[in-house]
Amino acid sequence: AAIGIMLFALFLLWLFTAQSIYTSLFGSEPPASVGAFLRDVLTTKKGWTLILLGNAAGLVFAVVVLATTVVAFPLLLDRDVGAVSAIETSARAVMANPLQMALWGLIVAVLLVIGSIPLFAGLA
């Protein structure tokens, strides 16, 4: 449960970060419509800044989640260890094998993108 709580906290922090980036660029008013939002994001300097900063922030959160859970979840299922020990082991494994873990993260990300193409049906 501890890792789930940690992941939920990271998710909330990610949402707060994304909202902060959006608000700092576009203000607190919501877009008038989906079309207006897409036009603002895809055709303005602020929009491209949002895309770049948002993706950079998302990458940081993704790396943190990967580093703390890639080994932790299987370890918790297989051995009688605590959450902190499992997270520490996961972080050590990532530090010892950064290229392999980055490749694994890329494989997972690509598969998630492929799964989301047909209206997210592959993620169901």
Backbone as numpy.savetxt, mean C-alpha at the origin, in Angstrom:
# Nx Ny Nz CAx CAy CAz Cx Cy Cz
-3.92 -11.45 16.04 -4.74 -10.26 16.04 -3.88 -9.00 16.04
-2.68 -9.10 16.65 -1.82 -7.92 16.75 -1.38 -7.43 15.38
-1.06 -8.35 14.49 -0.63 -7.94 13.14 -1.81 -7.34 12.38
-2.98 -7.89 12.56 -4.17 -7.32 11.93 -4.43 -5.90 12.40
-4.27 -5.66 13.68 -4.45 -4.31 14.23 -3.39 -3.37 13.66
-2.14 -3.86 13.57 -1.07 -3.05 12.99 -1.39 -2.70 11.53
-1.86 -3.68 10.77 -2.19 -3.43 9.36 -3.37 -2.46 9.24
-4.34 -2.58 10.12 -5.47 -1.65 10.11 -5.01 -0.23 10.42
-4.10 -0.10 11.40 -3.55 1.22 11.73 -2.78 1.80 10.55
-2.00 0.97 9.87 -1.27 1.43 8.68 -2.24 1.85 7.58
-3.33 1.11 7.43 -4.35 1.46 6.44 -4.95 2.83 6.75
-5.30 3.06 8.01 -5.86 4.35 8.40 -4.85 5.47 8.18
-3.58 5.21 8.50 -2.53 6.20 8.27 -2.36 6.49 6.78
-2.47 5.45 5.95 -2.39 5.61 4.50 -3.55 6.48 4.00
-4.76 6.21 4.49 -5.92 7.03 4.10 -5.72 8.49 4.51
-5.24 8.70 5.73 -4.99 10.06 6.21 -3.93 10.74 5.35
-2.88 10.02 5.01 -1.82 10.57 4.17 -2.36 10.95 2.79
-3.15 10.05 2.20 -3.73 10.33 0.88 -4.64 11.55 0.94
-5.46 11.63 1.96 -6.36 12.79 2.12 -5.56 14.07 2.31
-4.48 13.99 3.08 -3.64 15.17 3.31 -2.99 15.65 2.02
-2.51 14.71 1.21 -1.90 15.08 -0.07 -2.94 15.75 -0.96
-4.12 15.14 -1.05 -5.19 15.71 -1.89 -5.57 17.11 -1.40
-5.79 17.24 -0.10 -6.22 18.52 0.47 -5.16 19.60 0.28
-3.90 19.23 0.42 -2.85 20.23 0.25 -2.77 20.73 -1.19
-3.18 19.91 -2.14 -3.11 20.30 -3.55 -4.40 20.92 -4.06
-5.54 20.38 -3.66 -6.82 20.81 -4.24 -7.77 21.48 -3.24
-7.40 21.53 -1.99 -8.28 22.13 -1.00 -9.27 21.11 -0.44
-10.11 21.58 0.46 -11.00 20.65 1.17 -12.33 20.42 0.46
-12.63 21.19 -0.56 -13.88 21.00 -1.30 -13.80 19.76 -2.18
-14.82 18.91 -2.15 -14.80 17.74 -3.03 -14.99 18.17 -4.49
-14.54 17.35 -5.42 -14.73 17.70 -6.83 -16.22 17.74 -7.18
-16.57 18.53 -8.18 -17.97 18.70 -8.57 -18.55 17.42 -9.17
-17.70 16.66 -9.85 -18.16 15.41 -10.47 -16.95 14.52 -10.73
-17.23 13.29 -11.11 -16.14 12.38 -11.45 -15.37 12.92 -12.65
-16.09 13.45 -13.63 -15.44 14.02 -14.81 -14.53 15.18 -14.46
-15.00 16.05 -13.57 -14.18 17.19 -13.15 -12.94 16.71 -12.40
-13.12 15.69 -11.57 -11.98 15.13 -10.84 -10.95 14.56 -11.81
-11.41 13.76 -12.76 -10.49 13.17 -13.74 -9.79 14.25 -14.56
-10.53 15.27 -14.96 -9.93 16.37 -15.72 -8.86 17.07 -14.88
-9.17 17.36 -13.62 -8.21 18.03 -12.74 -6.96 17.19 -12.52
-7.15 15.89 -12.33 -6.01 15.02 -12.05 -5.15 14.79 -13.29
-5.79 14.59 -14.42 -5.03 14.19 -15.62 -4.53 15.35 -16.47
-5.04 16.55 -16.26 -4.67 17.64 -17.17 -4.04 18.85 -16.47
-3.79 18.76 -15.17 -3.19 19.89 -14.48 -1.90 19.48 -13.79
-1.07 20.48 -13.51 0.18 20.21 -12.79 -0.12 19.67 -11.39
-1.13 20.24 -10.74 -1.51 19.75 -9.41 -1.93 18.28 -9.48
-2.65 17.93 -10.53 -3.10 16.55 -10.69 -1.94 15.58 -10.83
-0.97 15.95 -11.65 0.19 15.07 -11.84 1.05 15.03 -10.58
1.07 16.13 -9.83 1.76 16.11 -8.54 1.05 15.15 -7.60
-0.29 15.17 -7.61 -1.07 14.23 -6.80 -0.75 12.79 -7.18
-0.68 12.51 -8.46 -0.37 11.15 -8.92 1.01 10.73 -8.43
2.00 11.60 -8.60 3.37 11.24 -8.20 3.51 11.09 -6.69
3.02 12.08 -5.94 3.14 12.01 -4.48 2.29 10.87 -3.90
1.10 10.69 -4.45 0.23 9.62 -3.97 0.83 8.24 -4.20
1.41 8.04 -5.37 2.04 6.76 -5.65 3.31 6.56 -4.82
4.07 7.62 -4.60 5.27 7.51 -3.77 4.89 7.14 -2.33
3.86 7.80 -1.81 3.40 7.48 -0.45 2.87 6.05 -0.40
2.11 5.65 -1.40 1.61 4.28 -1.45 2.73 3.26 -1.50
3.80 3.57 -2.23 4.95 2.68 -2.29 5.59 2.52 -0.92
5.73 3.61 -0.20 6.31 3.54 1.15 5.47 2.63 2.04
4.16 2.81 2.01 3.29 1.96 2.83 3.36 0.50 2.38
3.41 0.27 1.07 3.50 -1.10 0.56 4.79 -1.78 1.00
5.89 -1.05 0.98 7.17 -1.62 1.41 7.13 -1.95 2.89
6.55 -1.07 3.69 6.44 -1.34 5.13 5.60 -2.59 5.38
4.47 -2.70 4.70 3.60 -3.87 4.88 4.31 -5.14 4.41
4.97 -5.08 3.26 5.69 -6.25 2.77 6.78 -6.66 3.75
7.57 -5.69 4.20 8.69 -6.01 5.09 8.24 -6.58 6.43
7.08 -6.17 6.89 6.64 -6.64 8.21 5.79 -7.90 8.16
5.28 -8.27 6.98 4.36 -9.40 6.95 4.74 -10.54 6.01
5.71 -10.34 5.12 5.99 -11.35 4.10 6.35 -12.71 4.72
7.03 -12.69 5.83 7.38 -13.94 6.53 6.53 -14.11 7.78
6.03 -13.01 8.32 5.33 -13.06 9.60 4.07 -13.93 9.56
3.25 -13.77 8.53 2.01 -14.56 8.48 2.29 -16.06 8.40
3.14 -16.52 7.47 3.42 -17.96 7.44 4.06 -18.45 8.74
4.92 -17.62 9.34 5.58 -18.01 10.58 4.57 -18.17 11.71
3.61 -17.27 11.79 2.58 -17.38 12.83 1.74 -18.64 12.66
1.51 -19.03 11.42 0.73 -20.24 11.17 1.51 -21.51 11.46
2.81 -21.46 11.22 3.63 -22.67 11.30 4.28 -22.88 12.67
4.60 -21.82 13.37 5.33 -21.93 14.63 4.59 -21.23 15.75
4.95 -21.57 16.95 4.36 -20.94 18.12 5.22 -19.73 18.51
5.02 -18.62 17.79 5.76 -17.39 18.05 4.77 -16.24 18.21
5.24 -15.19 18.82 4.40 -14.00 18.98 4.49 -13.09 17.76
3.61 -12.12 17.73 3.55 -11.20 16.60 4.82 -10.38 16.46
5.35 -9.88 17.56 6.57 -9.06 17.50 7.73 -9.88 16.96
7.88 -11.09 17.44 8.95 -11.96 16.95 8.78 -12.27 15.46
7.56 -12.51 15.04 7.29 -12.80 13.63 7.60 -11.59 12.75
7.24 -10.40 13.20 7.52 -9.18 12.44 9.02 -8.94 12.37
9.72 -9.13 13.49 11.18 -8.96 13.50 11.84 -9.94 12.54
11.38 -11.18 12.53 11.93 -12.19 11.62 11.67 -11.80 10.18
10.49 -11.31 9.90 10.14 -10.87 8.56 11.05 -9.72 8.12
11.26 -8.75 8.98 12.12 -7.62 8.66 13.56 -8.08 8.41
14.04 -9.01 9.23 15.40 -9.54 9.02 15.50 -10.27 7.69
14.49 -11.03 7.33 14.50 -11.75 6.05 14.53 -10.78 4.88
13.78 -9.69 4.99 13.76 -8.68 3.92 15.12 -7.99 3.83
15.71 -7.66 4.97 17.02 -7.01 4.96 18.10 -7.93 4.40
17.98 -9.22 4.64 18.98 -10.18 4.15 18.79 -10.50 2.67
17.59 -10.33 2.15 17.27 -10.67 0.76 16.47 -9.56 0.08
17.01 -8.36 -0.02 16.20 -7.24 -0.52 15.76 -7.40 -1.97
16.61 -7.90 -2.83 16.23 -8.04 -4.24 15.15 -9.10 -4.42
15.30 -10.22 -3.76 14.31 -11.29 -3.87 12.96 -10.84 -3.32
12.99 -10.13 -2.20 11.74 -9.66 -1.61 11.10 -8.57 -2.46
11.92 -7.70 -3.05 11.38 -6.67 -3.94 10.74 -7.33 -5.16
11.39 -8.37 -5.68 10.82 -9.09 -6.82 9.50 -9.75 -6.43
9.45 -10.35 -5.25 8.21 -10.96 -4.78 7.11 -9.90 -4.66
7.44 -8.74 -4.10 6.46 -7.66 -4.00 5.98 -7.21 -5.37
6.88 -7.15 -6.34 6.51 -6.77 -7.70 5.59 -7.81 -8.32
5.90 -9.09 -8.11 5.04 -10.17 -8.63 3.63 -10.05 -8.05
3.54 -9.83 -6.75 2.23 -9.69 -6.11 1.49 -8.47 -6.67
2.19 -7.35 -6.83 1.56 -6.14 -7.36 1.05 -6.35 -8.78
1.86 -7.00 -9.62 1.44 -7.26 -11.00 0.22 -8.17 -11.03
0.22 -9.20 -10.20 -0.93 -10.10 -10.15 -2.19 -9.38 -9.66
-2.03 -8.46 -8.72 -3.19 -7.67 -8.26 -3.73 -6.78 -9.38
-2.83 -6.19 -10.16 -3.28 -5.36 -11.29 -4.00 -6.23 -12.31
-3.44 -7.38 -12.64 -4.08 -8.28 -13.60 -5.45 -8.72 -13.08
-5.52 -9.02 -11.79 -6.79 -9.43 -11.19 -7.82 -8.32 -11.18
-7.38 -7.08 -11.18 -8.34 -5.97 -11.13 -8.82 -5.54 -12.51
-8.18 -6.00 -13.56 -8.56 -5.56 -14.91 -10.01 -5.90 -15.25
-10.46 -7.15 -15.09 -11.86 -7.44 -15.45 -12.82 -7.06 -14.31
-12.93 -5.76 -14.06 -13.86 -5.24 -13.04 -13.61 -5.82 -11.66
-12.37 -6.04 -11.33 -11.95 -6.56 -10.03 -12.46 -7.97 -9.76
-12.94 -8.67 -10.77 -13.48 -10.02 -10.57 -12.40 -10.98 -10.10
-11.17 -10.79 -10.53 -10.09 -11.69 -10.13 -9.72 -11.58 -8.67
-10.17 -10.55 -7.99 -9.87 -10.37 -6.58 -10.96 -10.91 -5.67
-12.06 -11.36 -6.26 -13.19 -11.84 -5.46 -12.88 -13.17 -4.80
